[in-house]
Tab-separated table of N, CA and C in Angstrom:
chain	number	residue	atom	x	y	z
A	7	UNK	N	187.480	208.842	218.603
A	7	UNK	CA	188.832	208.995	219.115
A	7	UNK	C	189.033	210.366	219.748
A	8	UNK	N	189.508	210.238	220.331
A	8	UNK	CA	190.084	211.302	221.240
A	8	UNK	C	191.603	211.853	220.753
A	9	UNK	N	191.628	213.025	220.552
A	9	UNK	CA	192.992	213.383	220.428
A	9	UNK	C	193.581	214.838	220.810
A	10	UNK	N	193.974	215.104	221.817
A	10	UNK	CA	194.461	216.416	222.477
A	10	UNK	C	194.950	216.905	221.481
A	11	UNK	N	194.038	218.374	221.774
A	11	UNK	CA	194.221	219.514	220.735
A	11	UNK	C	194.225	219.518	219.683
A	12	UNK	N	193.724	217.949	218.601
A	12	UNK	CA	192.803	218.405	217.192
A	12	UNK	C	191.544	218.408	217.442
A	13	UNK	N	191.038	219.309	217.299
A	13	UNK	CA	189.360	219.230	217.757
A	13	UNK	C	188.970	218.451	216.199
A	14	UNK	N	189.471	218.761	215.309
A	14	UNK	CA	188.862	218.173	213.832
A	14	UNK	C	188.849	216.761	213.559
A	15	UNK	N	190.023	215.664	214.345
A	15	UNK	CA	190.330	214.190	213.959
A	15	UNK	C	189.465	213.797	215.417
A	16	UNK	N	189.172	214.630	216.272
A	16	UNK	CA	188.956	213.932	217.534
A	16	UNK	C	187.248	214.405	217.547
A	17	UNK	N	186.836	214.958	216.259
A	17	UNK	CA	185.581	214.879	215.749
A	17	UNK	C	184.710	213.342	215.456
A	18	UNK	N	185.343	212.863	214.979
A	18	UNK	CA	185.244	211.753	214.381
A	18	UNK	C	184.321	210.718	215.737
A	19	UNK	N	182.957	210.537	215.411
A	19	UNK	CA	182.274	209.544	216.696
A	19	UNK	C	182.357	208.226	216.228
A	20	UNK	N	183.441	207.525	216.559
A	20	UNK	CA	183.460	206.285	216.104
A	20	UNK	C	185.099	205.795	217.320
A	21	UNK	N	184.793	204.273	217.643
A	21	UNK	CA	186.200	203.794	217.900
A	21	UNK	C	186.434	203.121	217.155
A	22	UNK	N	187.422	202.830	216.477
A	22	UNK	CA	187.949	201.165	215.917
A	22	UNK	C	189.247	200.636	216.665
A	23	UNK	N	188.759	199.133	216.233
A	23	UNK	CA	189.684	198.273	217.263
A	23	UNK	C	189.803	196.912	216.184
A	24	UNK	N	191.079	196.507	216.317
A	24	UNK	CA	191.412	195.904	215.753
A	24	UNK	C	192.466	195.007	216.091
A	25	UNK	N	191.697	192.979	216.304
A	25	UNK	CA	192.285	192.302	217.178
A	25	UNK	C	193.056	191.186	216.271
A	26	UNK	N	194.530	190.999	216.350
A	26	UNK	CA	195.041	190.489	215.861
A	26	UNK	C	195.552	188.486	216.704
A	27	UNK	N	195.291	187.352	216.165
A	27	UNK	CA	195.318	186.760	216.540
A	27	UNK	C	196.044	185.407	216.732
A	28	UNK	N	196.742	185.093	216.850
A	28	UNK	CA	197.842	184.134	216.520
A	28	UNK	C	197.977	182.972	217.209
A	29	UNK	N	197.473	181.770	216.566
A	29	UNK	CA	197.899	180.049	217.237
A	29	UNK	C	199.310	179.743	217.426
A	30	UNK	N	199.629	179.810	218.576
A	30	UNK	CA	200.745	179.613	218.948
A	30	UNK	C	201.246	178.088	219.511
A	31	UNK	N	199.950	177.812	219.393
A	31	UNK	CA	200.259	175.941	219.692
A	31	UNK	C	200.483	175.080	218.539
A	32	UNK	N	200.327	173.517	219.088
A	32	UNK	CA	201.147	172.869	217.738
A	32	UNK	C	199.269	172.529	217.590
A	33	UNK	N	198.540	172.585	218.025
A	33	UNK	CA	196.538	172.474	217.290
A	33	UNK	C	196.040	173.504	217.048
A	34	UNK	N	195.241	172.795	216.239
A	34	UNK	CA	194.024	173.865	215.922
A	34	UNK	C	193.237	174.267	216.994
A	35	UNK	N	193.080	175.759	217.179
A	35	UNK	CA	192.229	176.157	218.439
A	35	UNK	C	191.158	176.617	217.472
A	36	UNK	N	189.726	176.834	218.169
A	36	UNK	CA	189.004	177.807	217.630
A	36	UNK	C	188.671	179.168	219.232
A	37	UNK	N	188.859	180.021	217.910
A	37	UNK	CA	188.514	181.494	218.848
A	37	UNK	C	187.288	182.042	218.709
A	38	UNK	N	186.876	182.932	219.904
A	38	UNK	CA	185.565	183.653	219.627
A	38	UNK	C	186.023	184.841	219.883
A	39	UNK	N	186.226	186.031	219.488
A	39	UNK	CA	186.350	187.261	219.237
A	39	UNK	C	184.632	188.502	220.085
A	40	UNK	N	184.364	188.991	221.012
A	40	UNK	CA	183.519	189.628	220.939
A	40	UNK	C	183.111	190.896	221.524
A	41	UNK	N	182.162	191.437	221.038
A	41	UNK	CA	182.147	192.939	221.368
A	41	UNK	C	180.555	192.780	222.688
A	42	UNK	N	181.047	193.713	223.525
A	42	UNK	CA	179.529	194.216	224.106
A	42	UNK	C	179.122	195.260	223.976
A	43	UNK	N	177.960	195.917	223.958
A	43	UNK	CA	177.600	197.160	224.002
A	43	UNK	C	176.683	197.427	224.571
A	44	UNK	N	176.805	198.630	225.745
A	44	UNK	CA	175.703	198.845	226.693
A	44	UNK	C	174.842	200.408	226.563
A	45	UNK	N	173.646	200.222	226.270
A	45	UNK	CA	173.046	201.045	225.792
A	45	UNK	C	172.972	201.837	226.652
A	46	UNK	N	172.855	203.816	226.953
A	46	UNK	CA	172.552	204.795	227.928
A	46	UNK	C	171.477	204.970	227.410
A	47	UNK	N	170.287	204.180	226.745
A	47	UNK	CA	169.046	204.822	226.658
A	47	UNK	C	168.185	204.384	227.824
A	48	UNK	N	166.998	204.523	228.560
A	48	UNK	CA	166.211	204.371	229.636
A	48	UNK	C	165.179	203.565	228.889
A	49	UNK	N	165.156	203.714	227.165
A	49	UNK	CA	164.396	202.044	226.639
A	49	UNK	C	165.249	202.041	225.433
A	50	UNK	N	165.893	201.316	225.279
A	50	UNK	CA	166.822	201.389	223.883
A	50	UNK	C	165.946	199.919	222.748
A	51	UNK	N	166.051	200.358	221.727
A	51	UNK	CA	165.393	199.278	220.335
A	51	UNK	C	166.530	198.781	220.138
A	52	UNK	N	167.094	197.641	219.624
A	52	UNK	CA	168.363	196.738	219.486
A	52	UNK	C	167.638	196.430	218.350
A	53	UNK	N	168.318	196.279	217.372
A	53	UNK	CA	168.073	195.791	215.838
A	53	UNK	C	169.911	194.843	215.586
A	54	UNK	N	170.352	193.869	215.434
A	54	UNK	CA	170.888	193.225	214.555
A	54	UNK	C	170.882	193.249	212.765
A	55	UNK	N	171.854	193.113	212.548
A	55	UNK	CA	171.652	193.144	210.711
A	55	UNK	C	173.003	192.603	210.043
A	56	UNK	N	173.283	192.560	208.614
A	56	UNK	CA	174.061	192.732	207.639
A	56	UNK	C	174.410	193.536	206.867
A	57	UNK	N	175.271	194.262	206.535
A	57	UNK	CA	175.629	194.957	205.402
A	57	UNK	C	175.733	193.961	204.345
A	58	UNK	N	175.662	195.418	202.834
A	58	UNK	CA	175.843	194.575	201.744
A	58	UNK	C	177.129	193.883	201.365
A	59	UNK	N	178.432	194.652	202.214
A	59	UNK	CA	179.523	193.881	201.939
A	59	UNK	C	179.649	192.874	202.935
A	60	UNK	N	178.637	192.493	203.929
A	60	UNK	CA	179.420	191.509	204.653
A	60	UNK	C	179.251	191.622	205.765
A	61	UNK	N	179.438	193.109	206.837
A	61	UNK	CA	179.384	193.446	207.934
A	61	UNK	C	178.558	193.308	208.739
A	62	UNK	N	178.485	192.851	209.702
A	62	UNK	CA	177.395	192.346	210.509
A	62	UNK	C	177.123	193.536	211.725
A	63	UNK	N	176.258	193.642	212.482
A	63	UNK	CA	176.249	194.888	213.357
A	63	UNK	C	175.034	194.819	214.241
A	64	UNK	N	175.060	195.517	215.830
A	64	UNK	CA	174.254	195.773	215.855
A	64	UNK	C	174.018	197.374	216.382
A	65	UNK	N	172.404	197.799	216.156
A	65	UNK	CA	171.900	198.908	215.804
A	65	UNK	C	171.264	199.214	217.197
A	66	UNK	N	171.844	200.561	217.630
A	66	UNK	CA	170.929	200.614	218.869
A	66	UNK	C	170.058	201.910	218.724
A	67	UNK	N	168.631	202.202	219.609
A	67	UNK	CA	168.407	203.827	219.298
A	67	UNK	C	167.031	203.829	220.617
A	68	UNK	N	167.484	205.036	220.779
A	68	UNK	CA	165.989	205.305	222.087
A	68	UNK	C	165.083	205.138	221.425
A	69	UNK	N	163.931	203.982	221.865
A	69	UNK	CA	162.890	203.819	221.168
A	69	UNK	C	161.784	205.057	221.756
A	70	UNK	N	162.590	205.563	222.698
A	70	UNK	CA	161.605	206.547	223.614
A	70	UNK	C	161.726	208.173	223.897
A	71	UNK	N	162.339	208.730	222.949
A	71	UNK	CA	162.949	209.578	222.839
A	71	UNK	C	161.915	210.760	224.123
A	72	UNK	N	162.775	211.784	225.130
A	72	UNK	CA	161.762	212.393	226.144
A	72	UNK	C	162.273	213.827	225.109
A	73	UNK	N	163.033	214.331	224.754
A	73	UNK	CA	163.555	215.446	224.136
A	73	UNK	C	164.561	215.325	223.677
A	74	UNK	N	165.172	216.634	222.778
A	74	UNK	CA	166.010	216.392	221.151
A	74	UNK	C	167.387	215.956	222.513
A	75	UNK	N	167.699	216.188	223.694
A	75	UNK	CA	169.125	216.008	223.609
A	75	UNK	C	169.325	214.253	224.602
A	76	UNK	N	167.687	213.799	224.388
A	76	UNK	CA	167.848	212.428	224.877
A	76	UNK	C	168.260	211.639	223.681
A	77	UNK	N	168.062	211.993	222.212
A	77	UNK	CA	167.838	211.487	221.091
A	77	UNK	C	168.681	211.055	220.236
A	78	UNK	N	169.503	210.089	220.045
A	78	UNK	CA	170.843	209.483	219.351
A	78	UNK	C	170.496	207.706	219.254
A	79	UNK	N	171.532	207.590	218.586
A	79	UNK	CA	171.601	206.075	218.335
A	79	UNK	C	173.121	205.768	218.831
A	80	UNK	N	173.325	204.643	218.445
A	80	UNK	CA	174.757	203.829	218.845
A	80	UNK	C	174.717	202.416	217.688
A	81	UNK	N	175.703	201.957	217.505
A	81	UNK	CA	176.137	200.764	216.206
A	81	UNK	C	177.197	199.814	216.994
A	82	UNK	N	177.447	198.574	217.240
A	82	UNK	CA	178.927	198.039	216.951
A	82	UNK	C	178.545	196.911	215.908
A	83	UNK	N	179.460	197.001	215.342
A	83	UNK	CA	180.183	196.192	213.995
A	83	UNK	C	181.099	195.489	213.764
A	84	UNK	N	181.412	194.731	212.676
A	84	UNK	CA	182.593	193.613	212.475
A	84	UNK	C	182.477	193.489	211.481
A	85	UNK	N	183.752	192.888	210.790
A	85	UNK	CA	184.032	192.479	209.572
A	85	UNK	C	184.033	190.687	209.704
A	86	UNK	N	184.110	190.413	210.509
A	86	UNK	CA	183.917	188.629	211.256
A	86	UNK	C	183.536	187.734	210.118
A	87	UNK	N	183.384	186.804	209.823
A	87	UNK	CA	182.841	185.992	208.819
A	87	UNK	C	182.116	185.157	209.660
A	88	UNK	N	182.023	184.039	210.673
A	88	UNK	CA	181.025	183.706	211.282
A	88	UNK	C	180.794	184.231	212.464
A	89	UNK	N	179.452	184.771	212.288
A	89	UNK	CA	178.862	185.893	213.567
A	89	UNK	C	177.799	185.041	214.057
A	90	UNK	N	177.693	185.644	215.496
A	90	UNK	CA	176.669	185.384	216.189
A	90	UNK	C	176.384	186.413	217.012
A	91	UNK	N	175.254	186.646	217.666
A	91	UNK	CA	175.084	187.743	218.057
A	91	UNK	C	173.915	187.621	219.592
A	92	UNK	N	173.438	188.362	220.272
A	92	UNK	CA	172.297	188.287	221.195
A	92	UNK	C	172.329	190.181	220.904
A	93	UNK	N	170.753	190.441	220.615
A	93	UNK	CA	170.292	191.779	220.622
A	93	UNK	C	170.082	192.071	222.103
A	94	UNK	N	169.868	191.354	222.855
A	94	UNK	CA	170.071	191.778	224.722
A	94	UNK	C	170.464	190.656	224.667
A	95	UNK	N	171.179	190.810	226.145
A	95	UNK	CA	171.777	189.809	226.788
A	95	UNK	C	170.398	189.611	228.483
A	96	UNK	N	170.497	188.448	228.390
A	96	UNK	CA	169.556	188.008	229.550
A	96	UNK	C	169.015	188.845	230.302
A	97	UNK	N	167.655	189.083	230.734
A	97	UNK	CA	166.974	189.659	231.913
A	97	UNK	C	166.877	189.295	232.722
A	98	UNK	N	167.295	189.520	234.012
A	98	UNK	CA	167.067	188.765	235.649
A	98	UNK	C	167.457	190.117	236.440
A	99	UNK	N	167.656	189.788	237.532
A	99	UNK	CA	167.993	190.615	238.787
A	99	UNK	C	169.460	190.474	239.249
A	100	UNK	N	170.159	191.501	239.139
A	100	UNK	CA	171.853	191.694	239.798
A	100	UNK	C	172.333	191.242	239.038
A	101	UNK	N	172.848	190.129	238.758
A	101	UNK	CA	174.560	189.793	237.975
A	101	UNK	C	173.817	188.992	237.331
A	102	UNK	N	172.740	188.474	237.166
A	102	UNK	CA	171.713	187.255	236.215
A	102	UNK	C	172.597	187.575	234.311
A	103	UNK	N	172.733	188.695	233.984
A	103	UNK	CA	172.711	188.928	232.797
A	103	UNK	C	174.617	188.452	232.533
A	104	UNK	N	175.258	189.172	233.536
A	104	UNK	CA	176.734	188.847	233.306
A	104	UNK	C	176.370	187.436	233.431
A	105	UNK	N	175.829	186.604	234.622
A	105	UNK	CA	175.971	184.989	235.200
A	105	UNK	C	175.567	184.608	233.582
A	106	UNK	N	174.698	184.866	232.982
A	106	UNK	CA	174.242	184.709	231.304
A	106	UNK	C	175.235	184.064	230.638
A	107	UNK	N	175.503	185.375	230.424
A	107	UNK	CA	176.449	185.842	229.126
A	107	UNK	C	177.954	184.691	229.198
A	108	UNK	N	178.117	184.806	230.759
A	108	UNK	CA	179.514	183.961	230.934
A	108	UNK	C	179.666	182.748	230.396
A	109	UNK	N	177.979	182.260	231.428
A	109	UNK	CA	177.760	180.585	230.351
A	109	UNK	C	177.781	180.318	228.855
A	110	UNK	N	176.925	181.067	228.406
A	110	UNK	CA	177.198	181.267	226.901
A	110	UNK	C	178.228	181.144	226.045
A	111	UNK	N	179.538	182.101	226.717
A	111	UNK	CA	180.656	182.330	226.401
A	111	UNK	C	181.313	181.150	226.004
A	112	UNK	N	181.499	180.757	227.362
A	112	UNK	CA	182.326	179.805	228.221
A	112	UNK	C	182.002	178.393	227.304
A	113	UNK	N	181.024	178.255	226.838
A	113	UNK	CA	179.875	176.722	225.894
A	113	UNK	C	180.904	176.523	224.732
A	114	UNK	N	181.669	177.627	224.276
A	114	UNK	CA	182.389	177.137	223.304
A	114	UNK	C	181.233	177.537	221.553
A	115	UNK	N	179.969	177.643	221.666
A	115	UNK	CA	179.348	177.739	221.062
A	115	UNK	C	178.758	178.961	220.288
A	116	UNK	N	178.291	178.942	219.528
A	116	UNK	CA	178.040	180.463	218.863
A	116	UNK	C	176.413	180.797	220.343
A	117	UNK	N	176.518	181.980	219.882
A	117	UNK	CA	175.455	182.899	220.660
A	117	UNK	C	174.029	183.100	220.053
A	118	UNK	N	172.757	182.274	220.793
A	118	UNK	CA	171.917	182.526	220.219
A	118	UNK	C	170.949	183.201	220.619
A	119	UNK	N	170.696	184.556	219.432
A	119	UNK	CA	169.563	185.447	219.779
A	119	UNK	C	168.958	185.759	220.738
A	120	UNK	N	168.710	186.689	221.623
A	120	UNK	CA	167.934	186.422	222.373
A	120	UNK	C	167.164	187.896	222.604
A	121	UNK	N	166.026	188.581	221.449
A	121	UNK	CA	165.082	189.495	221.475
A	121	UNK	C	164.025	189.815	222.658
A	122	UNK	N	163.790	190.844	222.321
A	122	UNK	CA	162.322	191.367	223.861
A	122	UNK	C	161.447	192.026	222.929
A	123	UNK	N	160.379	191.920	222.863
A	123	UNK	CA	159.275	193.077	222.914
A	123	UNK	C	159.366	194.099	223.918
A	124	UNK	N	159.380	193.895	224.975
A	124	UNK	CA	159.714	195.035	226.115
A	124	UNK	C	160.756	195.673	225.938
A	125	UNK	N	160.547	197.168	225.594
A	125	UNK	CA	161.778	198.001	225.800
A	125	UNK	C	162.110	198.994	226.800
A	126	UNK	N	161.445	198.398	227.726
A	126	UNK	CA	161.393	199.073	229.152
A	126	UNK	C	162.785	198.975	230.038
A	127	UNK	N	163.635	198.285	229.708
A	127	UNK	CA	164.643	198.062	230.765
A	127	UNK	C	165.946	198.847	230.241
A	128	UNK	N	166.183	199.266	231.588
A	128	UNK	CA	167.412	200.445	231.013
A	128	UNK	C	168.438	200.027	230.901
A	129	UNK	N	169.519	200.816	230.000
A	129	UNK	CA	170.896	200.339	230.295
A	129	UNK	C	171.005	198.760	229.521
A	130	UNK	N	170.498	198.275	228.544
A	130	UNK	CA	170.574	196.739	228.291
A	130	UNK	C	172.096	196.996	227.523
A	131	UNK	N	172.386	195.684	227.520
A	131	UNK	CA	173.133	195.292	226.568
A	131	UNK	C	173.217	194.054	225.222
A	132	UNK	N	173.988	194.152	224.321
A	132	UNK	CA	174.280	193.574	223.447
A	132	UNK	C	175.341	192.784	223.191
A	133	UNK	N	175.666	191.864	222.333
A	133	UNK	CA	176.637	191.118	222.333
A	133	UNK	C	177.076	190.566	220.853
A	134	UNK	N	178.251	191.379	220.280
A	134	UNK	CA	178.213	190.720	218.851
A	134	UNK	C	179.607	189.523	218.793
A	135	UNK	N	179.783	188.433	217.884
A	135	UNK	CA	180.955	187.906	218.290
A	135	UNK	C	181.333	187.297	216.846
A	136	UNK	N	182.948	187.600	216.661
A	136	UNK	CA	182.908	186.430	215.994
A	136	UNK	C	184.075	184.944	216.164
A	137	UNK	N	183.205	184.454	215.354
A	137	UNK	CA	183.854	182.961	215.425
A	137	UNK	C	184.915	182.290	214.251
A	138	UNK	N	186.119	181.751	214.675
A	138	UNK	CA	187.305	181.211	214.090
A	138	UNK	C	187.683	180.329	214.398
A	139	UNK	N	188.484	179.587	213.774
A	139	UNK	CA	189.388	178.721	213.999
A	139	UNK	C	190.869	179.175	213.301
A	140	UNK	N	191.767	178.616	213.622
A	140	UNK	CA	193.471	178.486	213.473
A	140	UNK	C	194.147	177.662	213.733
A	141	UNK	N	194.930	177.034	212.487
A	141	UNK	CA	195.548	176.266	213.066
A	141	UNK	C	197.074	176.592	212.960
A	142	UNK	N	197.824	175.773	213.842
A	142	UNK	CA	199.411	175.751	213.903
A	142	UNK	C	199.971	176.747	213.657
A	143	UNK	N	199.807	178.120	214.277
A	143	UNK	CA	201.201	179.150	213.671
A	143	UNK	C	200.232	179.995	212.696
A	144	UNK	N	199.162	179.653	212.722
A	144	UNK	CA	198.520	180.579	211.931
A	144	UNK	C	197.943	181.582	212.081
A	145	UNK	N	197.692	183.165	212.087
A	145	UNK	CA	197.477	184.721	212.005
A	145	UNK	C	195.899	184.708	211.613
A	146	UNK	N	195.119	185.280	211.975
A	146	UNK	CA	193.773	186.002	211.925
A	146	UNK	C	193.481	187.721	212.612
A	147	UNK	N	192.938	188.545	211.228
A	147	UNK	CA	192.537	190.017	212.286
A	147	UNK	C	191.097	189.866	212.035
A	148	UNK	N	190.787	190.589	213.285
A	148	UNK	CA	189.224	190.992	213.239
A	148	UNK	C	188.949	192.432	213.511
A	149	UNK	N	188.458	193.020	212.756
A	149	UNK	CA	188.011	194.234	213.339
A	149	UNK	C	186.717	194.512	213.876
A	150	UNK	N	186.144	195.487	214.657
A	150	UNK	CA	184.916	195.863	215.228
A	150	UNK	C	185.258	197.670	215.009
A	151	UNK	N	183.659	197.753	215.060
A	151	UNK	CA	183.921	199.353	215.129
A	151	UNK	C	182.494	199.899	215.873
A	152	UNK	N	182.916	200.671	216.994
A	152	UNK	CA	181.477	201.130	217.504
A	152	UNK	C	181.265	202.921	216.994
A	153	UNK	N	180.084	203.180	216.596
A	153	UNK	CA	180.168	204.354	216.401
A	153	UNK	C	178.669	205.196	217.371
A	154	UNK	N	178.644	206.305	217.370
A	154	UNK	CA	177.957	206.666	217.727
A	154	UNK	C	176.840	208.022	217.086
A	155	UNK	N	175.817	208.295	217.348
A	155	UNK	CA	175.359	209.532	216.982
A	155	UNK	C	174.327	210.862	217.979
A	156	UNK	N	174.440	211.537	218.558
A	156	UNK	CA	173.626	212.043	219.319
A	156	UNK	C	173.798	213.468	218.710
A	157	UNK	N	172.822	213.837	217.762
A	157	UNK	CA	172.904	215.698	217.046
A	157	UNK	C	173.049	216.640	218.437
A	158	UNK	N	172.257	216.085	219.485
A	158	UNK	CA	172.351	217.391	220.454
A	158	UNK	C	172.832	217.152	221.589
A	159	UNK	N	173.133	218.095	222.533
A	159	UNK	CA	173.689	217.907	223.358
A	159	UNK	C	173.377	219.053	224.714
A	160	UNK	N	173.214	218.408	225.701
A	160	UNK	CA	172.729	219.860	226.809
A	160	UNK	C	174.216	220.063	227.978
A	161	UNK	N	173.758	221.010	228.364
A	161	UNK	CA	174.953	221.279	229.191
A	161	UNK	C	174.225	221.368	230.649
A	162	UNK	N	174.594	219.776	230.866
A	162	UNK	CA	173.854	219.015	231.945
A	162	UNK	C	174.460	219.395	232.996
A	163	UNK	N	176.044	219.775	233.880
A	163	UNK	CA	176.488	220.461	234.980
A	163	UNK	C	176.642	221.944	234.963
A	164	UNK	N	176.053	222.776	234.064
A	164	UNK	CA	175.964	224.272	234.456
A	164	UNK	C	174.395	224.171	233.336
A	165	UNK	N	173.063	224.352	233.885
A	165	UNK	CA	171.946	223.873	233.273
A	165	UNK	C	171.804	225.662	232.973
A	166	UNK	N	171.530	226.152	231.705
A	166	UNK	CA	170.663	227.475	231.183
A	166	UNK	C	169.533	227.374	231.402
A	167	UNK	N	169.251	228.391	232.422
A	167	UNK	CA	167.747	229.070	232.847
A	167	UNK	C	167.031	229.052	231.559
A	168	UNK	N	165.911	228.100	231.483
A	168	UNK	CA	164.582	228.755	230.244
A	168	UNK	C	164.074	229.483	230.599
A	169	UNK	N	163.551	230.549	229.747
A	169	UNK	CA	162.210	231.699	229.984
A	169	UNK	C	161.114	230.282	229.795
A	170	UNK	N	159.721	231.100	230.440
A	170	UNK	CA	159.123	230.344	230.749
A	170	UNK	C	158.183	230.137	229.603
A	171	UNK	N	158.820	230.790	228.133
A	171	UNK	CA	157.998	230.469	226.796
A	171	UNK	C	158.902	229.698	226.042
A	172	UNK	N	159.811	229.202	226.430
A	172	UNK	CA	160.460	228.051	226.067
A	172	UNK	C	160.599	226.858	225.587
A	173	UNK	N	160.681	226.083	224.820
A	173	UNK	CA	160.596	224.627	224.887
A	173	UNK	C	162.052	224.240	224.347
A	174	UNK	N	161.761	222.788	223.946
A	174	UNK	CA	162.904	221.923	223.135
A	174	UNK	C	163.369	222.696	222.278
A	175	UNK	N	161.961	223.101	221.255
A	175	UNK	CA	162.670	223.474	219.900
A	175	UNK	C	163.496	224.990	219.655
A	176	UNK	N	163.184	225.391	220.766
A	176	UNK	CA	164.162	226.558	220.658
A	176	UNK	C	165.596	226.325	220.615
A	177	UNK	N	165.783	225.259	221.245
A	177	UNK	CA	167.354	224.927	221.303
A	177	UNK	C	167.835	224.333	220.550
């Protein structure tokens, strides 16, 4: 979160979001609730999982780390009760991955898996979701939470001259 002029609450690397949902018809609808997340690594590892209470998530992290201030991970999460998930979303050329994802969506159906061995492709994304039903007048929340971690950080538009006995670990 961001918050002008507490540097201490606007510490905090995490968003939460929290979607409240309401059948407003006289049927039962079912909803799908879902998060994307697009990795800034140049090869990112996607791991899926569970927590012990429940939480479902997925785990992102440069499998390729070039130096300490390429080096962080990323998470999104849910409290959802039926999840489905894709650790990437489709590989193709131009809009192949959105054209994907839409069909998927759109099926009405939960989301199934879809892993790489190759962690060569930049920028992938993820897809966590969850799935409900409601009927008549009836209330559902879902929460998600993305967090993030990167220890370092460079000061990439005014770059500090290294001496030329320099490396990473000096910094």
């Amino acid at each position: 979160p961001f918050i002008p002029l507490n540097d201490t609450d606007s510490g905090i690397p995490a968003g939460f979001f929290e979607f409240d949902v309401t059948n407003t018809s006289d049927k039962t609808i079912t909803y799908t609730i879902c998060g994307v997340l697009e990795s800034p690594f140049s090869q990112s590892r996607n791991t899926a999982g569970c927590t012990e209470n429940g939480a479902a998530y997925i785990y992102m992290d440069n499998s390729t780390p070039l130096s300490r201030d390429k080096d962080g991970n990323m998470c999104i999460s849910t409290d959802g009760q039926n999840i489905s998930f894709q650790e990437y979303l489709f590989r193709g050329s131009w809009f192949d991955s959105l054209k994907m994802f839409w069909n998927d969506f759109t099926l009405g159906t939960v989301f199934n898996n879809r892993s790489y061995e190759d962690k060569t492709v930049p920028n992938c994304c993820s897809v966590l979701a969850s799935h409900f039903t409601l009927a008549a007048s009836e209330t559902k929340t879902v929460k998600f939470l993305i967090s993030w971690y990167f220890p370092y950080s460079s000061n990439y538009y005014t770059p500090i001259p290294r001496e030329e006995n320099e490396s990473d670990e000096d910094f």
